[in-house]
XYZ file of C-alpha atoms in Angstrom:
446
model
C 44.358 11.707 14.720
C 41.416 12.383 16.873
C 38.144 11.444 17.886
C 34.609 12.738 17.701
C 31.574 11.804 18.021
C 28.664 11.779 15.458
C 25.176 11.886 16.367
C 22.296 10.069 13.830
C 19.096 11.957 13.445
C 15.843 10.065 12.494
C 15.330 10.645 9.084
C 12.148 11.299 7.058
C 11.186 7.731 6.114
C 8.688 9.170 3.415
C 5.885 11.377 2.312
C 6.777 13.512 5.088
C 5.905 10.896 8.296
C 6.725 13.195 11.705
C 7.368 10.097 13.536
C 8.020 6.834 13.982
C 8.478 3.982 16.719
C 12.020 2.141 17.260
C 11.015 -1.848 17.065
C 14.530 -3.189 17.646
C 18.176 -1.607 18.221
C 20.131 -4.438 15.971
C 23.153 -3.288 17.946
C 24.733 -2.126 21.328
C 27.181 -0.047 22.626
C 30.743 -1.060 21.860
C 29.924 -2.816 18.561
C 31.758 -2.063 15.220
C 29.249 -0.869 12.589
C 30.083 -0.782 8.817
C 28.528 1.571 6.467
C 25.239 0.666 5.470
C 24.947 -2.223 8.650
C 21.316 -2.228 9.544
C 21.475 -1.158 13.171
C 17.862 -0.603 13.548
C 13.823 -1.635 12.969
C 11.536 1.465 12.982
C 7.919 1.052 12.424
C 6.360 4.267 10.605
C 2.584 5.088 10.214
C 2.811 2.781 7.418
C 5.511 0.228 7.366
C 8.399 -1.168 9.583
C 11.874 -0.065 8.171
C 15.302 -1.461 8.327
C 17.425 1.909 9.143
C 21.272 1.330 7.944
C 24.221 3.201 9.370
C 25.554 6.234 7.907
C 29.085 5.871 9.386
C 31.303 3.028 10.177
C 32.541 3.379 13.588
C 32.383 2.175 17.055
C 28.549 2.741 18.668
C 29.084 4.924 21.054
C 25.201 5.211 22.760
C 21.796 4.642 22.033
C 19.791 7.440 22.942
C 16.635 6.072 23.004
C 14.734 2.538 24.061
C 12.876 -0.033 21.742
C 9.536 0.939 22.099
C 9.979 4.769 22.234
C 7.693 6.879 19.310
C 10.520 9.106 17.970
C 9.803 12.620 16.337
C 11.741 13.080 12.907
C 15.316 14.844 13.299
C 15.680 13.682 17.255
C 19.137 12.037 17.887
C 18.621 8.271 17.993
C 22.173 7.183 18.347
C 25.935 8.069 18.812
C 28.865 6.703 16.634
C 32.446 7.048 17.527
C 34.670 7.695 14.412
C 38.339 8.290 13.954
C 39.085 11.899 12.223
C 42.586 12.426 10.382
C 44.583 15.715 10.776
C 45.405 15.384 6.838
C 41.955 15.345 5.493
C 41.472 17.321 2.240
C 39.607 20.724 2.470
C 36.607 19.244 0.972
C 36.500 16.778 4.164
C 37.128 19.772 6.489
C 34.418 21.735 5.442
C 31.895 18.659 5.510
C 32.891 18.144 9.139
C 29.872 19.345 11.391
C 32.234 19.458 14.697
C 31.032 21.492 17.998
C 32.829 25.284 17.552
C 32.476 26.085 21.652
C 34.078 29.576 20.786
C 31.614 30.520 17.605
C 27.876 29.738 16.723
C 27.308 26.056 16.497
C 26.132 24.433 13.219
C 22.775 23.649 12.729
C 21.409 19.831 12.347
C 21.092 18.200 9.312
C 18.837 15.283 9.066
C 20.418 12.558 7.657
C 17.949 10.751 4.826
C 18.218 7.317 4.912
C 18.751 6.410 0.991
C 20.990 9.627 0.278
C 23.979 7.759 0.862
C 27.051 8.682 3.368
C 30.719 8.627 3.199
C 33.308 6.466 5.209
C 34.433 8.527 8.325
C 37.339 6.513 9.859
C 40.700 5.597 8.868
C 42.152 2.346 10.506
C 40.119 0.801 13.453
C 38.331 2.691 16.387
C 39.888 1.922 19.387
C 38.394 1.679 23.193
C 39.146 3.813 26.094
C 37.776 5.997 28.993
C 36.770 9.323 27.538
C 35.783 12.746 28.951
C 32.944 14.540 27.604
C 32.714 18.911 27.618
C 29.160 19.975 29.529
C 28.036 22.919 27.442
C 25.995 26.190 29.668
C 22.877 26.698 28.690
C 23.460 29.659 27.487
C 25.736 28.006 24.707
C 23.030 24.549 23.668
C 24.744 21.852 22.266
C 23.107 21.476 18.869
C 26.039 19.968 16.509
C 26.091 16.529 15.168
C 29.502 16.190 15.663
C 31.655 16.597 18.925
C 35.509 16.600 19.075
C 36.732 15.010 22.622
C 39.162 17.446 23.132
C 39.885 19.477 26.692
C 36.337 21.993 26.575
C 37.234 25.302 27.003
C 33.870 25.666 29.004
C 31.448 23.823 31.529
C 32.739 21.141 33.612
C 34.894 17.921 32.647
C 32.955 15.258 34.130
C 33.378 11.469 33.395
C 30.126 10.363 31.554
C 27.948 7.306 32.948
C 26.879 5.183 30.262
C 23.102 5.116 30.217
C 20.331 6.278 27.972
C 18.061 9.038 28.542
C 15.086 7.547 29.343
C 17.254 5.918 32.610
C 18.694 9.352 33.192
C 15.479 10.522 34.131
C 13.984 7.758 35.789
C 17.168 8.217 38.011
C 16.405 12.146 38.662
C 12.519 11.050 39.031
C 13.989 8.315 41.558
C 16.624 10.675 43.205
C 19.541 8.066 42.359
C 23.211 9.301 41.867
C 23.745 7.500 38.543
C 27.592 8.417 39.682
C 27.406 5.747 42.285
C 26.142 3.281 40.201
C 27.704 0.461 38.555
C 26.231 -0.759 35.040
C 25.480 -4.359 34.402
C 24.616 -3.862 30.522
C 26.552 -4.044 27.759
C 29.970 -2.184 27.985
C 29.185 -1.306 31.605
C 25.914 0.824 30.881
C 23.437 1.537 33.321
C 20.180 -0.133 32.930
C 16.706 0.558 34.274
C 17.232 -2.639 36.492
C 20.199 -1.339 37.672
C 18.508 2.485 38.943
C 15.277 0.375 40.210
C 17.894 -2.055 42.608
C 19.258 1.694 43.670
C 16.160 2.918 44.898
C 14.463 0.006 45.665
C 11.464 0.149 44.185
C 9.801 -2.559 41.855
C 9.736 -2.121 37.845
C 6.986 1.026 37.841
C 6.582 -0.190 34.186
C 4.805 -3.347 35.526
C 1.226 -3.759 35.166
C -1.071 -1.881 37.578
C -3.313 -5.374 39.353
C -6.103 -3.898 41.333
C -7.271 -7.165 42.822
C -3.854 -9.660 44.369
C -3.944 -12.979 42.155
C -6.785 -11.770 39.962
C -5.800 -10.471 36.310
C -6.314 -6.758 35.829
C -10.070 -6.047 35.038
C -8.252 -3.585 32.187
C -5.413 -3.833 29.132
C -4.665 0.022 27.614
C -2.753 -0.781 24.004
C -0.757 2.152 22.844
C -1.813 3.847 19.934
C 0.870 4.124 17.889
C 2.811 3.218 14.527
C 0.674 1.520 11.802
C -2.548 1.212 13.717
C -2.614 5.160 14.874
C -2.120 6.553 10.732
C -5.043 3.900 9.910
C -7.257 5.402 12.551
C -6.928 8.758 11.082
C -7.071 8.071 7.819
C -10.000 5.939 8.018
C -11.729 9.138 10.016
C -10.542 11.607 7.796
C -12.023 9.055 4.534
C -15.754 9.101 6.120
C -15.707 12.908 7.167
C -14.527 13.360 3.435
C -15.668 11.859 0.985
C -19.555 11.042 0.938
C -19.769 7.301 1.085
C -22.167 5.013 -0.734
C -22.631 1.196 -0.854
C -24.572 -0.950 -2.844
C -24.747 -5.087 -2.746
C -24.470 -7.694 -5.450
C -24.850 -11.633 -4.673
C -23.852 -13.684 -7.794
C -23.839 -17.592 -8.249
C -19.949 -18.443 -8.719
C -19.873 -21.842 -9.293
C -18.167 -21.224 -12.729
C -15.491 -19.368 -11.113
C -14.955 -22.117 -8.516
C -14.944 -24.425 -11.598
C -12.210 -22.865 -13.227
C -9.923 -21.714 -10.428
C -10.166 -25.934 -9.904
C -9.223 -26.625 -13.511
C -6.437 -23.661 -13.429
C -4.549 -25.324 -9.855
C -4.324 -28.246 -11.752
C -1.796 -27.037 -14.681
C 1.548 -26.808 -14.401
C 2.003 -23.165 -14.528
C 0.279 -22.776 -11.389
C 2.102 -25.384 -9.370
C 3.378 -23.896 -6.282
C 1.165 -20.746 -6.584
C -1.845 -19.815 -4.266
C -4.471 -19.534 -6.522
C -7.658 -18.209 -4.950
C -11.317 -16.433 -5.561
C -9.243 -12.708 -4.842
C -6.708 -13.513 -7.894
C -9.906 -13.512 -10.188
C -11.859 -11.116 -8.654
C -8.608 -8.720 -8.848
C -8.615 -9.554 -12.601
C -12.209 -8.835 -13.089
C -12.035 -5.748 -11.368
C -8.824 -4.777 -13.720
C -11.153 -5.260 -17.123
C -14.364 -3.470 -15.019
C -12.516 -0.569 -14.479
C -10.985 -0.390 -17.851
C -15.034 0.054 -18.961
C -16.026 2.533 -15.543
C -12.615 4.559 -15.475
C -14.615 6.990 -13.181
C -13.921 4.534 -10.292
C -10.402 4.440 -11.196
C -10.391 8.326 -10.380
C -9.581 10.918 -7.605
C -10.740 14.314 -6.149
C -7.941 16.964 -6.489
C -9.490 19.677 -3.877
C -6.281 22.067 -4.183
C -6.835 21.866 -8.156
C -10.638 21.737 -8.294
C -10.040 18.793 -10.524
C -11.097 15.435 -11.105
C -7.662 12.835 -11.631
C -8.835 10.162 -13.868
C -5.951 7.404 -13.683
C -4.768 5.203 -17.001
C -3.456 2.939 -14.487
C -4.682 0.558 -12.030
C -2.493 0.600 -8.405
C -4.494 -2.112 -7.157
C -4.565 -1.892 -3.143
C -5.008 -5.137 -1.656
C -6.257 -4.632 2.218
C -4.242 -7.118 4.465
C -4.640 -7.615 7.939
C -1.249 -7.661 10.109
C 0.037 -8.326 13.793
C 0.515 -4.385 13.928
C -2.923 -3.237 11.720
C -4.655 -3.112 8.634
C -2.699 -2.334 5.729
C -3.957 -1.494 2.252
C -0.156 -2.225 -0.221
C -1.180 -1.813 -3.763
C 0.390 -3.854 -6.982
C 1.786 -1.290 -9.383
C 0.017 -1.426 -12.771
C -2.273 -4.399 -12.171
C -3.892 -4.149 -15.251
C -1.041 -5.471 -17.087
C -0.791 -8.665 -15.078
C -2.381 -12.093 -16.055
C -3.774 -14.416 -13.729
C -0.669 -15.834 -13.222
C 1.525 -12.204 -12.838
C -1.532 -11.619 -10.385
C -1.354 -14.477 -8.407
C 2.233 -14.275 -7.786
C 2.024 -10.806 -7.137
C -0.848 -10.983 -4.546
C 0.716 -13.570 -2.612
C 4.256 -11.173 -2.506
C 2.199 -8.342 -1.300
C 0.423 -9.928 1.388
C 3.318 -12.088 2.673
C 5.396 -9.366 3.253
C 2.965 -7.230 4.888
C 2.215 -9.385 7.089
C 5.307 -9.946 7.851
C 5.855 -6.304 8.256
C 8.049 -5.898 5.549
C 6.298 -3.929 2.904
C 7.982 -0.955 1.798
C 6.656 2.256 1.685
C 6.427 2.400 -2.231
C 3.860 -0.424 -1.998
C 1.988 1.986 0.382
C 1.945 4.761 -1.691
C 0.312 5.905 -5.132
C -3.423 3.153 -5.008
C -6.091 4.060 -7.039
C -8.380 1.359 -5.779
C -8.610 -1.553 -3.727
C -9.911 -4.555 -3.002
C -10.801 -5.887 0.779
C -11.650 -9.994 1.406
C -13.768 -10.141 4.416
C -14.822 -13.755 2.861
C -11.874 -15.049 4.657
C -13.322 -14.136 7.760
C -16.909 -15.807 7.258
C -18.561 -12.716 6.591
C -21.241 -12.544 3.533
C -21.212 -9.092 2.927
C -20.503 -5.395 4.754
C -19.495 -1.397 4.291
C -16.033 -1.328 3.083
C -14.172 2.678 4.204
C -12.637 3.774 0.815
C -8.771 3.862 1.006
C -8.239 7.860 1.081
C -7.842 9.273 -2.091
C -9.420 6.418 -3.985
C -12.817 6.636 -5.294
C -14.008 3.008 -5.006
C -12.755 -0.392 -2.854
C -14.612 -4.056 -3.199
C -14.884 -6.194 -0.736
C -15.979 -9.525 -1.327
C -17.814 -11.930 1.091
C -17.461 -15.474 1.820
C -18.268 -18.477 -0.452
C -21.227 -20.161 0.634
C -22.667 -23.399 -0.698
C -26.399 -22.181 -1.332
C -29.900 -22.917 -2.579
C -29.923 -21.241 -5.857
C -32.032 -20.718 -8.806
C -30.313 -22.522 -11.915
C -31.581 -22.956 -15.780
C -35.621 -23.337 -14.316
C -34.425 -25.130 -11.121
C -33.504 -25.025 -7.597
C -29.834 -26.285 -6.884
C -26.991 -26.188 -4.285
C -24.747 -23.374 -6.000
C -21.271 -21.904 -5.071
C -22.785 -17.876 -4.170
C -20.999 -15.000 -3.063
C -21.659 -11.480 -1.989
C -20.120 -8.253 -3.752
C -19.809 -5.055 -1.864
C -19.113 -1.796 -3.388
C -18.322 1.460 -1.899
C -17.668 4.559 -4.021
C -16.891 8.698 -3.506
C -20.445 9.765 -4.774
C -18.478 13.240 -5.752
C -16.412 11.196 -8.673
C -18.946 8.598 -8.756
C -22.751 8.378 -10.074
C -25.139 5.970 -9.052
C -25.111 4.854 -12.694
C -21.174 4.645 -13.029
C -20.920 2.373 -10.013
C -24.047 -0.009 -10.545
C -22.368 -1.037 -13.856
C -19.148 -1.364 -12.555
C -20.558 -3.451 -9.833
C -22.657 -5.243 -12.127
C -19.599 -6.126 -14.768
C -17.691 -8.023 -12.287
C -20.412 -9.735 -11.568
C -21.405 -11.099 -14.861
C -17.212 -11.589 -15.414
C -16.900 -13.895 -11.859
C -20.308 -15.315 -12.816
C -18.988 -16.602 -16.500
C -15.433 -16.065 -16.471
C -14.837 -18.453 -18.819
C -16.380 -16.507 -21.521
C -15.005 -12.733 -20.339
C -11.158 -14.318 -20.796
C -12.554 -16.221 -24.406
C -13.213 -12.619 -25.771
C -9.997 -11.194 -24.368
């Protein structure tokens, strides 16, 4: 029996993301991993994933540092796994172990999803290994490496560390051979090169003035925030944007969302002006389908949708994102409710999966909860239309001949004027208002 060493590629987390930031390493070096474990949190352009194993093994090193942006297909991490000498031919030939006297094998990117085998008979055992240094001339570029006497390069005892503290020791001029890990498993640290050389942590904050804050914070921009920032740029060089306003008096809805928190059905549900607006927008669109549409460029084609992916925008610790509920239209204000408060939870939570990011047709953006009245929503791209609707305000209002205190509230649409006329979008505008401003008789003729 003998033992190699398998290397883990980032994967393609979906619709072809290049890269993606590692959040949290949910193991260390020297742990037994199962298949499927989740050893790690990776935050893509549009969601933070859990990343399971595809081995069961011994981890054998982490190649890269919470915090790093990762391209797709770079080696992440290192299991250990025990190989049999009796494995079948069909386990042979899946093998993807180093060849030091033929051409190597080229990397496979493992897809997280696909599914992976058990490698390992029995349990991986500990001990002091030696490691073959490859020429240049012959690159290491297998997944897989036997520890076996190399037949060239130097035998060399290998000092635990990742690479990120490899080359802060060449940048420092620090022998990592002399050095003496205090991590986990006796790996060299960052601390541990920094003591060497005696320097403080260069990853420290640069303070201009002693005992004054820095006059400057730079944020990274990275992950979720970076593929909003292009999309949102790429959505107002695109499509040609226009906006039109609708105040309405809501007091009915107000009424009724009152009445409705009061029934049993609702108990334990957050029932709010969003879960009705959602629903009027649902029947609207069902009358406009033209804002329920998108602009196929490669096709020269306009995509009218029979389905309403509802995007609901929610703002998160790591940026906005826009999740949509599947087939909204189908939902009652009860299915909605529920549904909303799922979406946004786990967004914000950074849990939403990259299906819920995928596949809107048009959205929906509350600025009300923010005490704004009213603004210029950036369509979602590849949507032709997003609401956003404004605060709640108690108001002087004009009422059956008289001047009242009524509940008001601002509507703000924007729409592609490409799949989108003026006409199309004032009476889709114009429907939700009379719906939120009399709901009571919109769900009567249902």
């Amino acid at each position: 029996m003998s033992t190699i060493i398998k290397e883990f590629l980032l994967p393609d987390l979906g619709e072809g993301l290049t890269e993606s930031e590692i959040l949290d390493w949910k193991v260390s070096v020297g742990d037994t991993v199962e298949l499927n474990q989740i050893i790690a949190e990776v935050e893509t352009a549009k969601a933070v994933v859990e990343l399971p194993s595809p081995y069961a093994g011994v981890i054998y090193e982490l190649h890269e540092e919470p915090g790093t942006v990762v391209a797709v297909g770079t080696r992440i991490i290192s299991f250990e796994l025990l190989a049999e000498k009796n494995t079948t031919p069909d386990q042979r030939a899946a093998e993807t172990s180093l060849k030091f006297d033929g051409e190597p094998p080229k990397r496979i990117p493992t897809l997280v999803g696909y599914g992976t085998e058990v490698e390992k008979s029995g349990r991986p055992q500990r001990r002091p290994r030696s490691v073959a240094r490859v020429s240049a001339a012959q690159p290491l570029t297998a997944s897989a490496v036997p520890l076996a006497s190399p037949k060239a390069g130097l035998e060399k005892t290998r000092v635990r560390s990742t690479p990120p503290v490899r080359k802060l020791a060449r940048d420092l001029g620090v022998d990592l051979g002399t050095l003496t890990g205090t991590g986990a498993q006796g790996v060299v640290t960052r601390l541990d090169v920094l003591a060497a050389a005696k320097k403080p942590d260069i990853a420290a904050p640069d303070v201009s003035l002693a005992g004054e804050a820095a006059s400057e914070t730079r944020t990274p921009i990275k992950g979720v925030r970076k593929h909003t920032a292009a999309a949102m740029v790429a959505s107002a060089f695109t499509a040609p944007h226009v906006t039109e306003f609708l105040t309405i008096d809501v007091t009915a809805m107000m009424e009724l969302l009152a009445q409705l928190k009061k029934r049993r059905e609702f108990n334990g549900y957050k029932l709010t002006p969003l879960t009705l607006v959602a629903k009027a927008l649902c029947i609207a669109v069902a009358r406009q389908p033209s804002l329920n549409s998108r602009w196929d460029e490669e096709n020269a084609e306009i995509v009218t949708m029979n389905y309403v992916n509802l995007g609901i925008a929610a703002a998160t610790p790591r940026g906005l994102l826009v999740p949509n509920i599947k087939n909204a239209q189908t939902l009652n204000l009860l299915q909605l409710t529920s549904a909303i408060t799922e979406l946004t939870e786990r967004a914000r939570g950074g849990k939403t999966g990259p299906n819920e990011l995928s596949a809107g047709t048009i959205s929906i953006t509350n600025i009300g909860v923010f005490g704004i009245d009213a603004g210029t929503p950036i369509l979602n791209p590849g949507e032709a239309a997003i609401l956003a609707m404004g605060a709640v305000r108690r108001r002087p209002w004009e009422h059956n001949g008289e001047v009242t205190l009524r509940d008001v509230m601002t509507l703000s649409l924007s729409f592609d004027h490409r799949l989108v006329d003026g006409e199309q979008g004032s009476r889709f505008l114009a429907d939700i208002g009379a719906i939120l401003s009399q709901p009571g008789v919109t769900l009567a003729l249902l």
